[in-house]
Amino acid sequence: MTEAPVLYLFGSAAPPVFDVAAVIQEAQARGFDVCLGLTPTAARWLQPQLSELERLTGHPVRSEYKMPGEPDVWPKANVIAFAPATFNTINAWSLGLTHDFAVGVVAEGIGKQIPTVTMPCVNAAYVQHRQFERSVSELRKMGVRVLYGEGGFQPNQPGQGRPKEYPWHLLLDAVQEIAGG
């Protein structure tokens, strides 16, 4: 019997992160062993759900770096997904600014050649900032599959987000594809 492929699922503080339990269940239904990592703000937003999310995944939910010398509590990843990925997350990741655990793991994942997909969640005002397009382009050049634009996330006007319409299925389809099945 083969072991389930391990998916590191990371999320940052954008409203679709509140639906992460359903996303975990769908990933598990697709055959993945899911480890959930969050940016510090996303962890604060989900604080009331963290114990349930740990029960659901069977792994600790992580939002902070471990202490040097401590063993890793997650199995090694076969594939990484980061969604929702905010303006700050996309820019920090592409620039290699790893002050957050989640961004640090995905930045290192590029060097470890772990197949990675991300889907932003940003509004139309943020995407007018020139750095955003540069960051998306840079991540793509580093081999990250960025689901943004046609066939991916489409920004809404500020204050007009529709978190229940966030296209999680596109992320999970891409995860399945890049994980080889």
PDB file of C-alpha atoms in Angstrom:
ATOM      1  CA  MET A   1       0.000   0.000   0.000  1.00  0.00           C
ATOM      2  CA  THR A   2       1.413   3.380  -0.950  1.00  0.00           C
ATOM      3  CA  GLU A   3       1.319   6.341   1.380  1.00  0.00           C
ATOM      4  CA  ALA A   4      -0.798   9.359   0.510  1.00  0.00           C
ATOM      5  CA  PRO A   5       1.161  12.235  -1.050  1.00  0.00           C
ATOM      6  CA  VAL A   6       1.742  15.051   1.438  1.00  0.00           C
ATOM      7  CA  LEU A   7       0.285  18.456   0.605  1.00  0.00           C
ATOM      8  CA  TYR A   8       1.501  21.474   2.498  1.00  0.00           C
ATOM      9  CA  LEU A   9      -1.443  23.868   2.317  1.00  0.00           C
ATOM     10  CA  PHE A  10      -0.626  27.427   3.334  1.00  0.00           C
ATOM     11  CA  GLY A  11      -3.026  30.324   3.705  1.00  0.00           C
ATOM     12  CA  SER A  12      -2.730  34.010   4.413  1.00  0.00           C
ATOM     13  CA  ALA A  13      -5.237  36.439   5.882  1.00  0.00           C
ATOM     14  CA  ALA A  14      -7.834  36.960   3.181  1.00  0.00           C
ATOM     15  CA  PRO A  15     -11.532  36.091   3.661  1.00  0.00           C
ATOM     16  CA  PRO A  16     -11.448  32.772   1.706  1.00  0.00           C
ATOM     17  CA  VAL A  17      -9.151  31.343   4.415  1.00  0.00           C
ATOM     18  CA  PHE A  18     -12.257  30.882   6.575  1.00  0.00           C
ATOM     19  CA  ASP A  19     -13.254  28.040   4.206  1.00  0.00           C
ATOM     20  CA  VAL A  20     -10.002  26.117   4.640  1.00  0.00           C
ATOM     21  CA  ALA A  21     -11.632  23.194   6.511  1.00  0.00           C
ATOM     22  CA  ALA A  22     -13.740  22.344   3.462  1.00  0.00           C
ATOM     23  CA  VAL A  23     -10.650  22.673   1.241  1.00  0.00           C
ATOM     24  CA  ILE A  24      -8.734  20.277   3.500  1.00  0.00           C
ATOM     25  CA  GLN A  25     -11.585  17.771   3.322  1.00  0.00           C
ATOM     26  CA  GLU A  26     -11.685  18.013  -0.480  1.00  0.00           C
ATOM     27  CA  ALA A  27      -7.891  17.562  -0.702  1.00  0.00           C
ATOM     28  CA  GLN A  28      -8.156  14.526   1.554  1.00  0.00           C
ATOM     29  CA  ALA A  29     -10.957  13.137  -0.618  1.00  0.00           C
ATOM     30  CA  ARG A  30      -8.545  13.505  -3.545  1.00  0.00           C
ATOM     31  CA  GLY A  31      -6.030  11.341  -1.660  1.00  0.00           C
ATOM     32  CA  PHE A  32      -3.728  13.894   0.004  1.00  0.00           C
ATOM     33  CA  ASP A  33      -2.328  13.939   3.527  1.00  0.00           C
ATOM     34  CA  VAL A  34      -2.698  17.652   4.346  1.00  0.00           C
ATOM     35  CA  CYS A  35      -0.507  19.763   6.635  1.00  0.00           C
ATOM     36  CA  LEU A  36      -1.883  23.271   7.247  1.00  0.00           C
ATOM     37  CA  GLY A  37       0.349  26.315   7.660  1.00  0.00           C
ATOM     38  CA  LEU A  38      -0.863  29.864   8.153  1.00  0.00           C
ATOM     39  CA  THR A  39       0.555  33.344   8.251  1.00  0.00           C
ATOM     40  CA  PRO A  40       0.388  34.816  11.764  1.00  0.00           C
ATOM     41  CA  THR A  41      -2.658  36.951  10.968  1.00  0.00           C
ATOM     42  CA  ALA A  42      -4.497  34.045   9.329  1.00  0.00           C
ATOM     43  CA  ALA A  43      -3.732  31.939  12.433  1.00  0.00           C
ATOM     44  CA  ARG A  44      -5.213  34.681  14.620  1.00  0.00           C
ATOM     45  CA  TRP A  45      -8.323  34.819  12.419  1.00  0.00           C
ATOM     46  CA  LEU A  46      -8.749  31.030  12.654  1.00  0.00           C
ATOM     47  CA  GLN A  47      -7.792  30.723  16.333  1.00  0.00           C
ATOM     48  CA  PRO A  48     -11.234  29.373  17.380  1.00  0.00           C
ATOM     49  CA  GLN A  49     -10.939  26.617  14.733  1.00  0.00           C
ATOM     50  CA  LEU A  50      -7.295  25.604  15.158  1.00  0.00           C
ATOM     51  CA  SER A  51      -7.888  22.533  17.345  1.00  0.00           C
ATOM     52  CA  GLU A  52     -10.562  21.285  14.936  1.00  0.00           C
ATOM     53  CA  LEU A  53      -8.233  21.894  11.966  1.00  0.00           C
ATOM     54  CA  GLU A  54      -5.498  19.898  13.738  1.00  0.00           C
ATOM     55  CA  ARG A  55      -7.946  17.072  14.362  1.00  0.00           C
ATOM     56  CA  LEU A  56      -9.035  17.194  10.715  1.00  0.00           C
ATOM     57  CA  THR A  57      -5.483  17.046   9.319  1.00  0.00           C
ATOM     58  CA  GLY A  58      -3.921  14.870  12.028  1.00  0.00           C
ATOM     59  CA  HIS A  59      -1.009  17.345  12.149  1.00  0.00           C
ATOM     60  CA  PRO A  60      -0.253  20.494  14.137  1.00  0.00           C
ATOM     61  CA  VAL A  61      -1.308  23.705  12.402  1.00  0.00           C
ATOM     62  CA  ARG A  62       1.850  25.784  12.105  1.00  0.00           C
ATOM     63  CA  SER A  63       2.302  29.531  11.880  1.00  0.00           C
ATOM     64  CA  GLU A  64       5.699  29.980  13.507  1.00  0.00           C
ATOM     65  CA  TYR A  65       9.187  28.668  12.904  1.00  0.00           C
ATOM     66  CA  LYS A  66      10.278  25.831  15.164  1.00  0.00           C
ATOM     67  CA  MET A  67      13.187  26.292  17.540  1.00  0.00           C
ATOM     68  CA  PRO A  68      16.626  25.213  16.272  1.00  0.00           C
ATOM     69  CA  GLY A  69      17.216  21.544  17.024  1.00  0.00           C
ATOM     70  CA  GLU A  70      13.529  20.702  17.399  1.00  0.00           C
ATOM     71  CA  PRO A  71      12.341  17.886  15.170  1.00  0.00           C
ATOM     72  CA  ASP A  72       9.987  18.713  12.338  1.00  0.00           C
ATOM     73  CA  VAL A  73       6.421  17.709  13.188  1.00  0.00           C
ATOM     74  CA  TRP A  74       5.288  17.377   9.572  1.00  0.00           C
ATOM     75  CA  PRO A  75       6.213  14.702   7.032  1.00  0.00           C
ATOM     76  CA  LYS A  76       8.116  15.878   3.944  1.00  0.00           C
ATOM     77  CA  ALA A  77       5.988  17.589   1.304  1.00  0.00           C
ATOM     78  CA  ASN A  78       5.312  16.142  -2.123  1.00  0.00           C
ATOM     79  CA  VAL A  79       3.498  19.292  -3.245  1.00  0.00           C
ATOM     80  CA  ILE A  80       2.859  22.775  -1.834  1.00  0.00           C
ATOM     81  CA  ALA A  81      -0.156  25.039  -2.324  1.00  0.00           C
ATOM     82  CA  PHE A  82      -0.476  28.603  -1.025  1.00  0.00           C
ATOM     83  CA  ALA A  83      -3.952  30.099  -1.124  1.00  0.00           C
ATOM     84  CA  PRO A  84      -5.326  32.525  -0.467  1.00  0.00           C
ATOM     85  CA  ALA A  85      -2.090  34.415  -1.062  1.00  0.00           C
ATOM     86  CA  THR A  86      -2.370  38.111  -0.264  1.00  0.00           C
ATOM     87  CA  PHE A  87      -0.593  41.037  -1.905  1.00  0.00           C
ATOM     88  CA  ASN A  88       1.916  41.030   0.959  1.00  0.00           C
ATOM     89  CA  THR A  89       2.510  37.276   0.718  1.00  0.00           C
ATOM     90  CA  ILE A  90       3.072  37.253  -3.049  1.00  0.00           C
ATOM     91  CA  ASN A  91       5.498  40.187  -2.842  1.00  0.00           C
ATOM     92  CA  ALA A  92       7.397  38.891   0.203  1.00  0.00           C
ATOM     93  CA  TRP A  93       7.720  35.429  -1.336  1.00  0.00           C
ATOM     94  CA  SER A  94       9.023  36.657  -4.673  1.00  0.00           C
ATOM     95  CA  LEU A  95      11.533  38.936  -2.936  1.00  0.00           C
ATOM     96  CA  GLY A  96      12.691  36.211  -0.546  1.00  0.00           C
ATOM     97  CA  LEU A  97      11.502  38.037   2.591  1.00  0.00           C
ATOM     98  CA  THR A  98      10.912  35.120   4.926  1.00  0.00           C
ATOM     99  CA  HIS A  99       9.889  36.706   8.202  1.00  0.00           C
ATOM    100  CA  ASP A 100       6.749  34.513   8.258  1.00  0.00           C
ATOM    101  CA  PHE A 101       7.012  30.736   8.618  1.00  0.00           C
ATOM    102  CA  ALA A 102       4.639  30.089   5.706  1.00  0.00           C
ATOM    103  CA  VAL A 103       6.569  32.340   3.320  1.00  0.00           C
ATOM    104  CA  GLY A 104       9.850  30.830   4.497  1.00  0.00           C
ATOM    105  CA  VAL A 105       8.724  27.288   3.737  1.00  0.00           C
ATOM    106  CA  VAL A 106       7.466  28.119   0.247  1.00  0.00           C
ATOM    107  CA  ALA A 107      10.578  30.140  -0.560  1.00  0.00           C
ATOM    108  CA  GLU A 108      12.760  27.208   0.488  1.00  0.00           C
ATOM    109  CA  GLY A 109      10.448  24.853  -1.409  1.00  0.00           C
ATOM    110  CA  ILE A 110      11.522  26.503  -4.659  1.00  0.00           C
ATOM    111  CA  GLY A 111      15.142  25.572  -3.954  1.00  0.00           C
ATOM    112  CA  LYS A 112      14.123  22.054  -2.915  1.00  0.00           C
ATOM    113  CA  GLN A 113      12.226  21.743  -6.215  1.00  0.00           C
ATOM    114  CA  ILE A 114       8.948  20.838  -4.512  1.00  0.00           C
ATOM    115  CA  PRO A 115       6.128  21.344  -7.036  1.00  0.00           C
ATOM    116  CA  THR A 116       4.275  24.468  -5.928  1.00  0.00           C
ATOM    117  CA  VAL A 117       1.092  26.261  -6.887  1.00  0.00           C
ATOM    118  CA  THR A 118      -0.344  29.498  -5.548  1.00  0.00           C
ATOM    119  CA  MET A 119      -3.511  31.466  -6.086  1.00  0.00           C
ATOM    120  CA  PRO A 120      -3.607  35.118  -5.060  1.00  0.00           C
ATOM    121  CA  CYS A 121      -6.521  36.842  -3.405  1.00  0.00           C
ATOM    122  CA  VAL A 122      -6.043  40.549  -4.040  1.00  0.00           C
ATOM    123  CA  ASN A 123      -8.319  43.379  -5.058  1.00  0.00           C
ATOM    124  CA  ALA A 124      -8.098  45.406  -8.257  1.00  0.00           C
ATOM    125  CA  ALA A 125      -6.467  48.346  -6.465  1.00  0.00           C
ATOM    126  CA  TYR A 126      -3.565  46.251  -5.176  1.00  0.00           C
ATOM    127  CA  VAL A 127      -2.822  44.805  -8.596  1.00  0.00           C
ATOM    128  CA  GLN A 128      -2.257  48.337  -9.908  1.00  0.00           C
ATOM    129  CA  HIS A 129       0.937  48.442  -7.846  1.00  0.00           C
ATOM    130  CA  ARG A 130       3.758  47.607 -10.266  1.00  0.00           C
ATOM    131  CA  GLN A 131       5.469  45.272  -7.811  1.00  0.00           C
ATOM    132  CA  PHE A 132       2.574  42.824  -7.876  1.00  0.00           C
ATOM    133  CA  GLU A 133       2.944  41.938 -11.570  1.00  0.00           C
ATOM    134  CA  ARG A 134       6.724  41.748 -11.150  1.00  0.00           C
ATOM    135  CA  SER A 135       6.259  39.381  -8.210  1.00  0.00           C
ATOM    136  CA  VAL A 136       3.831  37.138 -10.096  1.00  0.00           C
ATOM    137  CA  SER A 137       6.239  37.053 -13.038  1.00  0.00           C
ATOM    138  CA  GLU A 138       9.210  36.293 -10.788  1.00  0.00           C
ATOM    139  CA  LEU A 139       7.427  33.416  -9.045  1.00  0.00           C
ATOM    140  CA  ARG A 140       6.486  31.952 -12.412  1.00  0.00           C
ATOM    141  CA  LYS A 141      10.106  32.214 -13.587  1.00  0.00           C
ATOM    142  CA  MET A 142      11.131  30.272 -10.467  1.00  0.00           C
ATOM    143  CA  GLY A 143       8.747  27.465 -11.410  1.00  0.00           C
ATOM    144  CA  VAL A 144       5.777  28.309  -9.193  1.00  0.00           C
ATOM    145  CA  ARG A 145       2.440  27.795 -10.910  1.00  0.00           C
ATOM    146  CA  VAL A 146       0.529  31.034 -10.245  1.00  0.00           C
ATOM    147  CA  LEU A 147      -3.220  30.814 -10.819  1.00  0.00           C
ATOM    148  CA  TYR A 148      -3.851  34.450 -11.589  1.00  0.00           C
ATOM    149  CA  GLY A 149      -5.522  36.041 -14.558  1.00  0.00           C
ATOM    150  CA  GLU A 150      -7.319  33.994 -17.177  1.00  0.00           C
ATOM    151  CA  GLY A 151      -7.918  30.504 -15.799  1.00  0.00           C
ATOM    152  CA  GLY A 152      -7.161  31.632 -12.249  1.00  0.00           C
ATOM    153  CA  PHE A 153      -8.127  34.229  -9.690  1.00  0.00           C
ATOM    154  CA  GLN A 154      -9.649  37.417 -11.080  1.00  0.00           C
ATOM    155  CA  PRO A 155      -9.461  40.483  -8.781  1.00  0.00           C
ATOM    156  CA  ASN A 156     -12.585  42.290  -7.584  1.00  0.00           C
ATOM    157  CA  GLN A 157     -12.950  45.977  -6.873  1.00  0.00           C
ATOM    158  CA  PRO A 158     -11.971  46.965  -3.294  1.00  0.00           C
ATOM    159  CA  GLY A 159     -14.739  46.107  -0.851  1.00  0.00           C
ATOM    160  CA  GLN A 160     -16.565  43.950  -3.398  1.00  0.00           C
ATOM    161  CA  GLY A 161     -14.893  40.623  -2.753  1.00  0.00           C
ATOM    162  CA  ARG A 162     -16.853  37.412  -3.017  1.00  0.00           C
ATOM    163  CA  PRO A 163     -14.986  34.980  -0.756  1.00  0.00           C
ATOM    164  CA  LYS A 164     -17.533  32.188  -1.273  1.00  0.00           C
ATOM    165  CA  GLU A 165     -16.728  32.349  -5.000  1.00  0.00           C
ATOM    166  CA  TYR A 166     -12.960  31.975  -4.498  1.00  0.00           C
ATOM    167  CA  PRO A 167     -12.029  29.251  -7.036  1.00  0.00           C
ATOM    168  CA  TRP A 168     -10.575  26.670  -4.637  1.00  0.00           C
ATOM    169  CA  HIS A 169     -11.344  23.927  -7.168  1.00  0.00           C
ATOM    170  CA  LEU A 170      -8.768  25.441  -9.552  1.00  0.00           C
ATOM    171  CA  LEU A 171      -6.129  25.221  -6.831  1.00  0.00           C
ATOM    172  CA  LEU A 172      -6.940  21.602  -5.988  1.00  0.00           C
ATOM    173  CA  ASP A 173      -7.055  20.631  -9.673  1.00  0.00           C
ATOM    174  CA  ALA A 174      -3.582  22.165 -10.126  1.00  0.00           C
ATOM    175  CA  VAL A 175      -2.278  20.421  -6.995  1.00  0.00           C
ATOM    176  CA  GLN A 176      -3.497  17.109  -8.317  1.00  0.00           C
ATOM    177  CA  GLU A 177      -1.973  17.784 -11.726  1.00  0.00           C
ATOM    178  CA  ILE A 178       1.464  18.840 -10.480  1.00  0.00           C
ATOM    179  CA  ALA A 179       1.561  16.032  -7.935  1.00  0.00           C
ATOM    180  CA  GLY A 180       1.311  13.611 -10.831  1.00  0.00           C
ATOM    181  CA  GLY A 181      -2.227  12.373 -10.621  1.00  0.00           C
TER     182      GLY A 181
END
